[in-house]
mmCIF file of N, CA and C in Angstrom:
data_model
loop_
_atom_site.group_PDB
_atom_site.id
_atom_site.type_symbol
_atom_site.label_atom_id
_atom_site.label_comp_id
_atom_site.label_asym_id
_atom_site.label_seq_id
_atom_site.Cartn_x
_atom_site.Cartn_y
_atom_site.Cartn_z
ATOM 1 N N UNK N 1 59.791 144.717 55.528
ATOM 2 C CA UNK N 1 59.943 144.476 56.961
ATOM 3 C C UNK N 1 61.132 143.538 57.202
ATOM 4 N N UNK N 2 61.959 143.939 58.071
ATOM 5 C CA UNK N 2 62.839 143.522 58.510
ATOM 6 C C UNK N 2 62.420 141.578 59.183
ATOM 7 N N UNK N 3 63.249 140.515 58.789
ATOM 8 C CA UNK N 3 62.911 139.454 59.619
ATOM 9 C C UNK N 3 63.549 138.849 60.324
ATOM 10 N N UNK N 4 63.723 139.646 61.744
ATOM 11 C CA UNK N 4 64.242 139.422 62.745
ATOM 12 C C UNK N 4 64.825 138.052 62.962
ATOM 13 N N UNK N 5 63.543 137.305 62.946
ATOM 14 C CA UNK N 5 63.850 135.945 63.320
ATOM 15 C C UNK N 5 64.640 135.542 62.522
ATOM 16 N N UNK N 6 64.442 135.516 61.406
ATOM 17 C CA UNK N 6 65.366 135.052 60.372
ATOM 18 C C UNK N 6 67.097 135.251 60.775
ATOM 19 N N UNK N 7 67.105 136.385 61.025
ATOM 20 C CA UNK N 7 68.733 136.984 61.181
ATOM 21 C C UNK N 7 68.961 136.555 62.412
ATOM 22 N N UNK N 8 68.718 136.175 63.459
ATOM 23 C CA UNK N 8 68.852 135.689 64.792
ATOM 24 C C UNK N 8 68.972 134.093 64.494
ATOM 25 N N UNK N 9 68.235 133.166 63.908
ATOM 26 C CA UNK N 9 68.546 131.978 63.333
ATOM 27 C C UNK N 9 69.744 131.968 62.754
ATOM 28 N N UNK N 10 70.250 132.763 62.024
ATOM 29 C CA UNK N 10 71.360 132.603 61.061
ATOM 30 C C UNK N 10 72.612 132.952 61.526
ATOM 31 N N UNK N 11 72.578 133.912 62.470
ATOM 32 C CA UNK N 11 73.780 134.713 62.863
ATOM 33 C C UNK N 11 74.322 133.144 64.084
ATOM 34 N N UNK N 12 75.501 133.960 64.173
ATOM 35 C CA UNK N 12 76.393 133.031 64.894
ATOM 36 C C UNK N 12 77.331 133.654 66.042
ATOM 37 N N UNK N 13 78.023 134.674 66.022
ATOM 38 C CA UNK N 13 78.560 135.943 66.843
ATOM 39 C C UNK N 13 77.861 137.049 66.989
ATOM 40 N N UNK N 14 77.899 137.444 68.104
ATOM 41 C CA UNK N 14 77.369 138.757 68.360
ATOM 42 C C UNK N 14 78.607 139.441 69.237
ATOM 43 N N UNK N 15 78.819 141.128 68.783
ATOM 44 C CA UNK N 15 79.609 141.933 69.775
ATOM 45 C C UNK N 15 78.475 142.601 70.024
ATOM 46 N N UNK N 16 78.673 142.750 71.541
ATOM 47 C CA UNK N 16 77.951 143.474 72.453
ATOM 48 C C UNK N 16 78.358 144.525 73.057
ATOM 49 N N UNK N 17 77.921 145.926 72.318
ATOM 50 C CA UNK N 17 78.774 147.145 72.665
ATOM 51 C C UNK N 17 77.957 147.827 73.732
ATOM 52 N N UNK N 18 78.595 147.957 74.768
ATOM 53 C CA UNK N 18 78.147 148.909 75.833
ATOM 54 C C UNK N 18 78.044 147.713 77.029
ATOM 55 N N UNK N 19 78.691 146.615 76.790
ATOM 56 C CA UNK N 19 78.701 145.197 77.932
ATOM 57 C C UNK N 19 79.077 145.698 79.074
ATOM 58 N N UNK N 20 78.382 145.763 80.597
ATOM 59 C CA UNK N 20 78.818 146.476 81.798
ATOM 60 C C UNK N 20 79.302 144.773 83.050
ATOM 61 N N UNK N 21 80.289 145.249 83.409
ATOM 62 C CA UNK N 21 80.797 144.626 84.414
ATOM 63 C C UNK N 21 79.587 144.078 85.461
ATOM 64 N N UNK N 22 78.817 145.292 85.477
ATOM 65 C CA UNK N 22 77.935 145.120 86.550
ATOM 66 C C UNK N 22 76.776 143.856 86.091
ATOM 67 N N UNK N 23 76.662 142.773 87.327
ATOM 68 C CA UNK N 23 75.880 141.639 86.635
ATOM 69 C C UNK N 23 74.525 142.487 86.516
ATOM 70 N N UNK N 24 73.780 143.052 87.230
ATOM 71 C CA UNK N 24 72.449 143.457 87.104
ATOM 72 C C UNK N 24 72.061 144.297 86.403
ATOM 73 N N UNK N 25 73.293 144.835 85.349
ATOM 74 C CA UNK N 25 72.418 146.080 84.043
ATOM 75 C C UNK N 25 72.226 144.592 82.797
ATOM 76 N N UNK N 26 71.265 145.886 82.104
ATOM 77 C CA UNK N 26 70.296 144.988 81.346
ATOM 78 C C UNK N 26 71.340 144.521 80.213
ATOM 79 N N UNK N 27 72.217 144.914 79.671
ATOM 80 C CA UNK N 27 73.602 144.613 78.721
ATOM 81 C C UNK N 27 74.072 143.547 79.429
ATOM 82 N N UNK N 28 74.461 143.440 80.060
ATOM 83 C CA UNK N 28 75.216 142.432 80.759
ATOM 84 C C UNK N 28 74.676 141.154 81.367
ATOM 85 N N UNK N 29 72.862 141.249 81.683
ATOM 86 C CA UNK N 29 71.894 140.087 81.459
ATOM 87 C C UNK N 29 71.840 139.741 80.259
ATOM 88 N N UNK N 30 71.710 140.394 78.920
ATOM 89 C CA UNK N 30 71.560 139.897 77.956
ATOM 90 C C UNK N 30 72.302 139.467 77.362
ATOM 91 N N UNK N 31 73.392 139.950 77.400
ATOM 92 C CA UNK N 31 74.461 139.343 76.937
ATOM 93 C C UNK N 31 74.795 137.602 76.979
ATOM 94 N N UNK N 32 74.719 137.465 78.513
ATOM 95 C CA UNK N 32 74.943 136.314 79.260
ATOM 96 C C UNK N 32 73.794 135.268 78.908
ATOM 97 N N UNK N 33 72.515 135.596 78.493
ATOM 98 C CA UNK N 33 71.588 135.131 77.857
ATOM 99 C C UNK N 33 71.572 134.291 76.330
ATOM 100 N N UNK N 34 72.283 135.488 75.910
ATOM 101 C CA UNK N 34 72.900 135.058 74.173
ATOM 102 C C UNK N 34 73.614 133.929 74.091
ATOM 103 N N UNK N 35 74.634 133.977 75.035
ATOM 104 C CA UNK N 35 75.676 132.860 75.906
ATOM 105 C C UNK N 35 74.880 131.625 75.714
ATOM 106 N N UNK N 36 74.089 131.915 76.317
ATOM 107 C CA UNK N 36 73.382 130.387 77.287
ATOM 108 C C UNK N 36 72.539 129.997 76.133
ATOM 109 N N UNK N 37 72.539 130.092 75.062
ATOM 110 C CA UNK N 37 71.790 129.844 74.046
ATOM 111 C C UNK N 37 72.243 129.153 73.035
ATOM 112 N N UNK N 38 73.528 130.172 72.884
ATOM 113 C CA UNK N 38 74.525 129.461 71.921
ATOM 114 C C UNK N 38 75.286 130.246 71.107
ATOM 115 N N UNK N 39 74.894 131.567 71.469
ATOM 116 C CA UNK N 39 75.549 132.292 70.216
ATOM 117 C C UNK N 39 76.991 132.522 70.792
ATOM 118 N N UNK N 40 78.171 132.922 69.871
ATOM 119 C CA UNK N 40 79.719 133.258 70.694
ATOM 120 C C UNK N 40 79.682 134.824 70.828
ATOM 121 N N UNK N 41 79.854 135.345 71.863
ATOM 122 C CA UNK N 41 79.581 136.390 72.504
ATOM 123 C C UNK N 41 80.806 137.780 72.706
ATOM 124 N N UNK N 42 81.063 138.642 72.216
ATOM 125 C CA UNK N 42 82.031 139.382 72.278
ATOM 126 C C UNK N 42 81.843 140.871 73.182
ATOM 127 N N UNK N 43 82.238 140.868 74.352
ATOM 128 C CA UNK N 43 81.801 141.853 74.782
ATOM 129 C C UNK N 43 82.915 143.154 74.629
ATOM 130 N N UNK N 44 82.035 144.215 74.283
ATOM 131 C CA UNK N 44 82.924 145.462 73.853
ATOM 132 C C UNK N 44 82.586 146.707 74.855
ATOM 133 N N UNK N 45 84.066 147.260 75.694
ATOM 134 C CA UNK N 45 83.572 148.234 76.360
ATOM 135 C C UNK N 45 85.200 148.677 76.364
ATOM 136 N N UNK N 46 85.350 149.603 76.699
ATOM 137 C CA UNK N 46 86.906 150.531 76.401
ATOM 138 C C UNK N 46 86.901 150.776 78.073
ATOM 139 N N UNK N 47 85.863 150.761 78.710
ATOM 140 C CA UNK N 47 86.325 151.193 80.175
ATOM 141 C C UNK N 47 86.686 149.775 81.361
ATOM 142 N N UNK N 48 86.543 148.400 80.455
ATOM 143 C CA UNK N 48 86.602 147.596 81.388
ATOM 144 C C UNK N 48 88.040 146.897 81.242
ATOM 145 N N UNK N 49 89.069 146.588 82.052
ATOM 146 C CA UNK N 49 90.223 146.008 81.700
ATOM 147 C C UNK N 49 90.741 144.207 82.050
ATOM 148 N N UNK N 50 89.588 143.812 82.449
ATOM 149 C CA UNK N 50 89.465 142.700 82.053
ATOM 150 C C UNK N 50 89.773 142.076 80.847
ATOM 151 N N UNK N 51 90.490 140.865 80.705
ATOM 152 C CA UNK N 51 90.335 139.990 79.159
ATOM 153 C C UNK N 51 88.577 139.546 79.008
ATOM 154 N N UNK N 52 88.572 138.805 79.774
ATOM 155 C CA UNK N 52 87.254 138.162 79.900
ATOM 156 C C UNK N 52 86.516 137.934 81.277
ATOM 157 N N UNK N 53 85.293 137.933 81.144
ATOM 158 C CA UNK N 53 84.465 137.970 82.548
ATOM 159 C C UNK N 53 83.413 136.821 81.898
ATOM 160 N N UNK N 54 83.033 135.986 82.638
ATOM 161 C CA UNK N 54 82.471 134.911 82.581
ATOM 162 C C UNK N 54 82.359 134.002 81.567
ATOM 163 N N UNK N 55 83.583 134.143 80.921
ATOM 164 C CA UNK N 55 83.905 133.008 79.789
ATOM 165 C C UNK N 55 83.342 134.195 78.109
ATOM 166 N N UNK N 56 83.196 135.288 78.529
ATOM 167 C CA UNK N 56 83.196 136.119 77.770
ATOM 168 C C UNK N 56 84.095 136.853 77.342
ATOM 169 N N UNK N 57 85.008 136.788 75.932
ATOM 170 C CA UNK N 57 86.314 137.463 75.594
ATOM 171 C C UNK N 57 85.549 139.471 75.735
ATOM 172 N N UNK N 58 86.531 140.271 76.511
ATOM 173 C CA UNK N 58 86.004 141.682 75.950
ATOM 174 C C UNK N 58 87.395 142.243 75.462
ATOM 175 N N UNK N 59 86.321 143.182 74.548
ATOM 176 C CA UNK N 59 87.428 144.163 73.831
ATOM 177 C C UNK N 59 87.714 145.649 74.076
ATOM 178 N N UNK N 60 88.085 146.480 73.615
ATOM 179 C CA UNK N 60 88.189 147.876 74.064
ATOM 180 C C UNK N 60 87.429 148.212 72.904
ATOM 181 N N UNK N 61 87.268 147.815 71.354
ATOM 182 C CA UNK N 61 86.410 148.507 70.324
ATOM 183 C C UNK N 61 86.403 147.374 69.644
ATOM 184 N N UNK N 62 85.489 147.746 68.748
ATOM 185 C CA UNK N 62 85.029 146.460 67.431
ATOM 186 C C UNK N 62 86.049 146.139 66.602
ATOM 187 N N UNK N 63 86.964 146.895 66.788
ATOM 188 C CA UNK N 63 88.138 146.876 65.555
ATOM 189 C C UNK N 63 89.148 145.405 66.136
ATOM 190 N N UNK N 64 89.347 145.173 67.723
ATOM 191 C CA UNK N 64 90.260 144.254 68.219
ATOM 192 C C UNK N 64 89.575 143.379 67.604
ATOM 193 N N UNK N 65 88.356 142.606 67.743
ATOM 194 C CA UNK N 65 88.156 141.593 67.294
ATOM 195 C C UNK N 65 87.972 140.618 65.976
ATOM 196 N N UNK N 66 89.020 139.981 66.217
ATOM 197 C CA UNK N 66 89.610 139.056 65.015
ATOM 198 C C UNK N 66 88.533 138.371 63.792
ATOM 199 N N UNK N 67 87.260 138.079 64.982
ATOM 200 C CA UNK N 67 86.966 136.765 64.355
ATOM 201 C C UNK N 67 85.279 137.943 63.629
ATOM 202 N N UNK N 68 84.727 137.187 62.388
ATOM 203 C CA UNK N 68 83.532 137.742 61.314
ATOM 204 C C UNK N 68 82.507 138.037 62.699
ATOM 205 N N UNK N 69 81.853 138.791 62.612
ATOM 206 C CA UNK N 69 80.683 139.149 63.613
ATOM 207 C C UNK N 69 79.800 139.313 62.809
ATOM 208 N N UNK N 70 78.364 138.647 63.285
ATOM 209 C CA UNK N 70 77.153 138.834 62.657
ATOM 210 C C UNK N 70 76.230 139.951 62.725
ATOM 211 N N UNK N 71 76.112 139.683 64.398
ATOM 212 C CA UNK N 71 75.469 141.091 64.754
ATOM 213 C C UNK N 71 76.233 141.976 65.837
ATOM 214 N N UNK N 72 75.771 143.346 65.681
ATOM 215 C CA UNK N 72 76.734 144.348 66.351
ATOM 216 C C UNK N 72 75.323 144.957 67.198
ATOM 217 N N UNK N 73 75.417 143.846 68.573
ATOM 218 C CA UNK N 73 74.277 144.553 69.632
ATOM 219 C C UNK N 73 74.382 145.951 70.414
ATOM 220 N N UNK N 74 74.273 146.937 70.341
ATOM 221 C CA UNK N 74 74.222 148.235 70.820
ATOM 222 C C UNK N 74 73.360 148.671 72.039
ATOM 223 N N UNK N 75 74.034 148.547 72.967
ATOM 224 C CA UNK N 75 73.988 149.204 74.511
ATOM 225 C C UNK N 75 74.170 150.409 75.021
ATOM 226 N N UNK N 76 73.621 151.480 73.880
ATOM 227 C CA UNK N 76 74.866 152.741 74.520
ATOM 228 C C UNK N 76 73.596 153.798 74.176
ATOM 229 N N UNK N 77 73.402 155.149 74.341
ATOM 230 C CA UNK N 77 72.600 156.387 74.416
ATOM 231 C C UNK N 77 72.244 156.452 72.808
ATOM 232 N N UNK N 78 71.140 156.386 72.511
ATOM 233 C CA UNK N 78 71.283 157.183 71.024
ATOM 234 C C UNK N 78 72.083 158.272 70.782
ATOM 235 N N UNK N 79 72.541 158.857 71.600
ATOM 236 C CA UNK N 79 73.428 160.353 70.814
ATOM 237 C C UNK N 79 75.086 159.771 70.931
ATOM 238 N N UNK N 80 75.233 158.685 71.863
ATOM 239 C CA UNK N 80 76.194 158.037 71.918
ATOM 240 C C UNK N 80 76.654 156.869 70.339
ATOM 241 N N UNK N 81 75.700 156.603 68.958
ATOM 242 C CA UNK N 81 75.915 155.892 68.495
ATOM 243 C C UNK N 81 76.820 156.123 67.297
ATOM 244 N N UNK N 82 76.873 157.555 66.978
ATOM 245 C CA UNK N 82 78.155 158.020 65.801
ATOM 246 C C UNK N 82 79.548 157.728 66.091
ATOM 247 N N UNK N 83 79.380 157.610 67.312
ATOM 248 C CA UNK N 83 80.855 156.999 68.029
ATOM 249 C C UNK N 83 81.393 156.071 67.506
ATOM 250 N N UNK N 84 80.431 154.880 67.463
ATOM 251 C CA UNK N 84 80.768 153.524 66.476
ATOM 252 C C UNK N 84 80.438 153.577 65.179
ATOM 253 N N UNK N 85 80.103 154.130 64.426
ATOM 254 C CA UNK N 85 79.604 153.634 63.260
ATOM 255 C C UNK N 85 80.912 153.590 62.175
ATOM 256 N N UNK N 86 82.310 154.452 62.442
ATOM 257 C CA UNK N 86 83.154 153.845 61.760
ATOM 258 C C UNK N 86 83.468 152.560 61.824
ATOM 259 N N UNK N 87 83.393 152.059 63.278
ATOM 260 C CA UNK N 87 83.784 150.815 63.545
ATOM 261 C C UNK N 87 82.791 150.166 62.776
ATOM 262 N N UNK N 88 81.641 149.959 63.072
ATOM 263 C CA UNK N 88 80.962 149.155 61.885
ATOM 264 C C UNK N 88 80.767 149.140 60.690
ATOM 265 N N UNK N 89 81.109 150.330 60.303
ATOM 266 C CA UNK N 89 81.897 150.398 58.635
ATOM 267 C C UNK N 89 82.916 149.451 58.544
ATOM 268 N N UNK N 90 83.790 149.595 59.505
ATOM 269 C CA UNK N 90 85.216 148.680 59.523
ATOM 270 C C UNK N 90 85.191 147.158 59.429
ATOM 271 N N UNK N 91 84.048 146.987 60.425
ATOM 272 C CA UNK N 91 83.936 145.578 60.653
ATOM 273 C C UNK N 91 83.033 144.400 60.012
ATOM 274 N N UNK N 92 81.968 145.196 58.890
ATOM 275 C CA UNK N 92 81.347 144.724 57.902
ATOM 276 C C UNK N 92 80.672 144.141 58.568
ATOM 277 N N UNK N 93 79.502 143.838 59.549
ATOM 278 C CA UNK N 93 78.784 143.449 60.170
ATOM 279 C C UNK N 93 77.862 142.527 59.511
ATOM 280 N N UNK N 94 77.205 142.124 59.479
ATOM 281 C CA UNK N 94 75.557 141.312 58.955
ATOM 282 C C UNK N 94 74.261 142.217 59.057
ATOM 283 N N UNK N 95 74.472 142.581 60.861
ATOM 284 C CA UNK N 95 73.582 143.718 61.110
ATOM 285 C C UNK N 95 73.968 144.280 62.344
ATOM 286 N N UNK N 96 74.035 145.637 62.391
ATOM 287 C CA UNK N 96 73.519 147.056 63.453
ATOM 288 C C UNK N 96 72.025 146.645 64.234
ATOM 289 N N UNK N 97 72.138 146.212 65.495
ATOM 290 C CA UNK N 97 70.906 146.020 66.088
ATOM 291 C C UNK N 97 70.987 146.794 67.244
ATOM 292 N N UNK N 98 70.559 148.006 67.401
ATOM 293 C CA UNK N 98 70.490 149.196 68.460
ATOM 294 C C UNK N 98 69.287 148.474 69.031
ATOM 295 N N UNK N 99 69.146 148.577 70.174
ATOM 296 C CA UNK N 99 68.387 147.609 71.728
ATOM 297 C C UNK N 99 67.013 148.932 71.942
ATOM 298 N N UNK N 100 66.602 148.101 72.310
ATOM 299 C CA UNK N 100 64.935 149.107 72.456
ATOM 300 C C UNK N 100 65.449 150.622 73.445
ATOM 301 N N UNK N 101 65.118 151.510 72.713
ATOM 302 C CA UNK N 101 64.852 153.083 73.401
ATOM 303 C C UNK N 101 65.996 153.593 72.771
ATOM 304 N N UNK N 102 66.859 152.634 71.702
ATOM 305 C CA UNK N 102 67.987 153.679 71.009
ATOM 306 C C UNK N 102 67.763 153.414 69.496
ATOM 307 N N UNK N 103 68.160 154.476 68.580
ATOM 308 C CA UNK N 103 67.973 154.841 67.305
ATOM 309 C C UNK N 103 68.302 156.011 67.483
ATOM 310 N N UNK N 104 69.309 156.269 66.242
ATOM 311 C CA UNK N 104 69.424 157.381 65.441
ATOM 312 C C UNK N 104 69.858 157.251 63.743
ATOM 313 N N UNK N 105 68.623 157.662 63.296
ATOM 314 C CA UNK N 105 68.523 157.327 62.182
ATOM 315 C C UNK N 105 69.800 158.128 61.173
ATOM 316 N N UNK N 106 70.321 159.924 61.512
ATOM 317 C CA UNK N 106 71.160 159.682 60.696
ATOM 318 C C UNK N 106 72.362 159.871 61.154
ATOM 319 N N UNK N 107 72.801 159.029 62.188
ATOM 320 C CA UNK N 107 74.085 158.124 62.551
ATOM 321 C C UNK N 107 74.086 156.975 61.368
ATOM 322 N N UNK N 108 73.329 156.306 61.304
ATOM 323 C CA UNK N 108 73.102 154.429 61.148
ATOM 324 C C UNK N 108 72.544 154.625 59.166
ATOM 325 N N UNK N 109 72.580 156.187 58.900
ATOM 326 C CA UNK N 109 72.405 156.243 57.436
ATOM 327 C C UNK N 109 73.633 155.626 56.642
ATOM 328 N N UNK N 110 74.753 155.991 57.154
ATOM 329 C CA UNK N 110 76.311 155.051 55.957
ATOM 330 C C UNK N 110 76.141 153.784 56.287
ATOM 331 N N UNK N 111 75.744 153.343 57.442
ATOM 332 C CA UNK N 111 75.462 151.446 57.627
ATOM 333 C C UNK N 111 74.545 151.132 56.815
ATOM 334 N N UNK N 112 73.558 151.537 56.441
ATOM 335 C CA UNK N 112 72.647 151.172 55.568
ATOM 336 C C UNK N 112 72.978 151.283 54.519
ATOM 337 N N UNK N 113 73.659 152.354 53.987
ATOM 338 C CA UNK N 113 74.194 152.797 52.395
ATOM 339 C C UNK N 113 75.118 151.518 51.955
ATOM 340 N N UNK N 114 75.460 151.492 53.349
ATOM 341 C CA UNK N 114 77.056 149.624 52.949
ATOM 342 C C UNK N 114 75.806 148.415 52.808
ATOM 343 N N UNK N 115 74.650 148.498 52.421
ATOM 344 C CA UNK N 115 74.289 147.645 52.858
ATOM 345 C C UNK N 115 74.074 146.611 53.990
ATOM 346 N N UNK N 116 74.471 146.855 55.540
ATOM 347 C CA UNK N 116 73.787 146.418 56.334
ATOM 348 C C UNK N 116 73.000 146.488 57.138
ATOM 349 N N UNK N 117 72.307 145.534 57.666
ATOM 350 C CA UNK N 117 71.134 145.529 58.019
ATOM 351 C C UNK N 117 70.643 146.380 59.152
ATOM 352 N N UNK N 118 69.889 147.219 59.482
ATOM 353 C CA UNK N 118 69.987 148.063 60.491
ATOM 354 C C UNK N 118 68.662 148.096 61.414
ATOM 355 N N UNK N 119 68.862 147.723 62.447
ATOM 356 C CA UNK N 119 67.298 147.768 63.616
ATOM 357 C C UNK N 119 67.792 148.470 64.881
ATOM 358 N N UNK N 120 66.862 149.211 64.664
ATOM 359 C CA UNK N 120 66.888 150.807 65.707
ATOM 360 C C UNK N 120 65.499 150.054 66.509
ATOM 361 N N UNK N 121 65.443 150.466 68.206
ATOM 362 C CA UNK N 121 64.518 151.030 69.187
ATOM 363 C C UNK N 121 63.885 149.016 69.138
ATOM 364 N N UNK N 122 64.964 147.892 69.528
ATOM 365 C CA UNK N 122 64.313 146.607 69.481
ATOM 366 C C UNK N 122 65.154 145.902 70.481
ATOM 367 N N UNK N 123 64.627 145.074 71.342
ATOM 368 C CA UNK N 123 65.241 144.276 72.167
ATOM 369 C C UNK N 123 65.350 142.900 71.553
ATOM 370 N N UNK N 124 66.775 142.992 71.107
ATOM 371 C CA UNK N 124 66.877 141.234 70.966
ATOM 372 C C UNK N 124 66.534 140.094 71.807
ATOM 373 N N UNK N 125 66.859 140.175 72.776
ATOM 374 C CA UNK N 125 66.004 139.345 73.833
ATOM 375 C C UNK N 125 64.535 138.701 73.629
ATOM 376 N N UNK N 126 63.831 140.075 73.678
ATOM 377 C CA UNK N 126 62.389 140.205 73.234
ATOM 378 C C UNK N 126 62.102 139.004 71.402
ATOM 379 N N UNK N 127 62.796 140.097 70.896
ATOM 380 C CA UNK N 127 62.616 138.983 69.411
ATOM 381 C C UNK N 127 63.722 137.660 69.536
ATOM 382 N N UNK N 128 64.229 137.250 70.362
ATOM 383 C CA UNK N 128 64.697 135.767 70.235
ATOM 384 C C UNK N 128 63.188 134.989 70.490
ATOM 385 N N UNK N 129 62.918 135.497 72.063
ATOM 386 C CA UNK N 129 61.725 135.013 72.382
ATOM 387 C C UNK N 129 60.410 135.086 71.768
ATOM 388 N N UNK N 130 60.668 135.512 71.135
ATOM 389 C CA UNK N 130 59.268 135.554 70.227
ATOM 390 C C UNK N 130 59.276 134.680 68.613
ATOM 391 N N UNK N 131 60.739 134.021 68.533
ATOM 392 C CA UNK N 131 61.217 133.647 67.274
ATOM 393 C C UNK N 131 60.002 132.177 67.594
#
């Protein structure tokens, strides 16, 4: 069994793929949440052209960002997730944490084969609060 808490204690960056402009989608509460907590926050979306929105650097893909990322939070459709998974090949992550109601297990099969950590169909939010 995966220990959530554990990896949420430890981690330090999170990119947040599928981060929406809009304050009231659930990506973009949580995000801002992570923020207010402490973690450094990278928001990733290719359709927004902003540098940064509320003291949040965004990127167009996982690949711009410079700095080690721990976890790679996933905001996007399960059939939407093969899209990234080179990028998280690329970016050597800690862990793949797909947000409750997404998983696809064989998208997220070569992330696992690299050895990282992979949680399908879970709200980080949910398991901070429960840490």
């Amino acid at each position: 069994m995966i220990d959530t808490c554990k990896i949420l204690k430890e981690a330090k960056s999170i990119a947040v793929v599928g981060f929406s402009k809009n304050k009231s989608k659930t990506s973009r509460q949580i995000a801002m949440f992570l923020k207010s907590v402490g973690y450094q926050i990278f928001a990733v979306n290719p359709t927004i052209d902003e540098m940064e929105i509320e003291g949040v650097p965004v990127f167009k893909s996982l690949l711009e960002i410079k700095q080690r990322i721990d976890i790679v939070n996933v905001f996007r459709r399960s059939e939407d997730i093969p899209e990234i998974i080179e990028d998280v090949l690329a970016i050597k992550p800690k862990v793949l944490w797909l947000q409750l109601g997404i998983w696809n297990d064989a998208a997220v099969k070569p992330v696992k084969d690299s050895n990282i950590t992979v949680i399908q169909d879970t709200c980080i939010y949910v398991e901070y609060n429960n840490c």
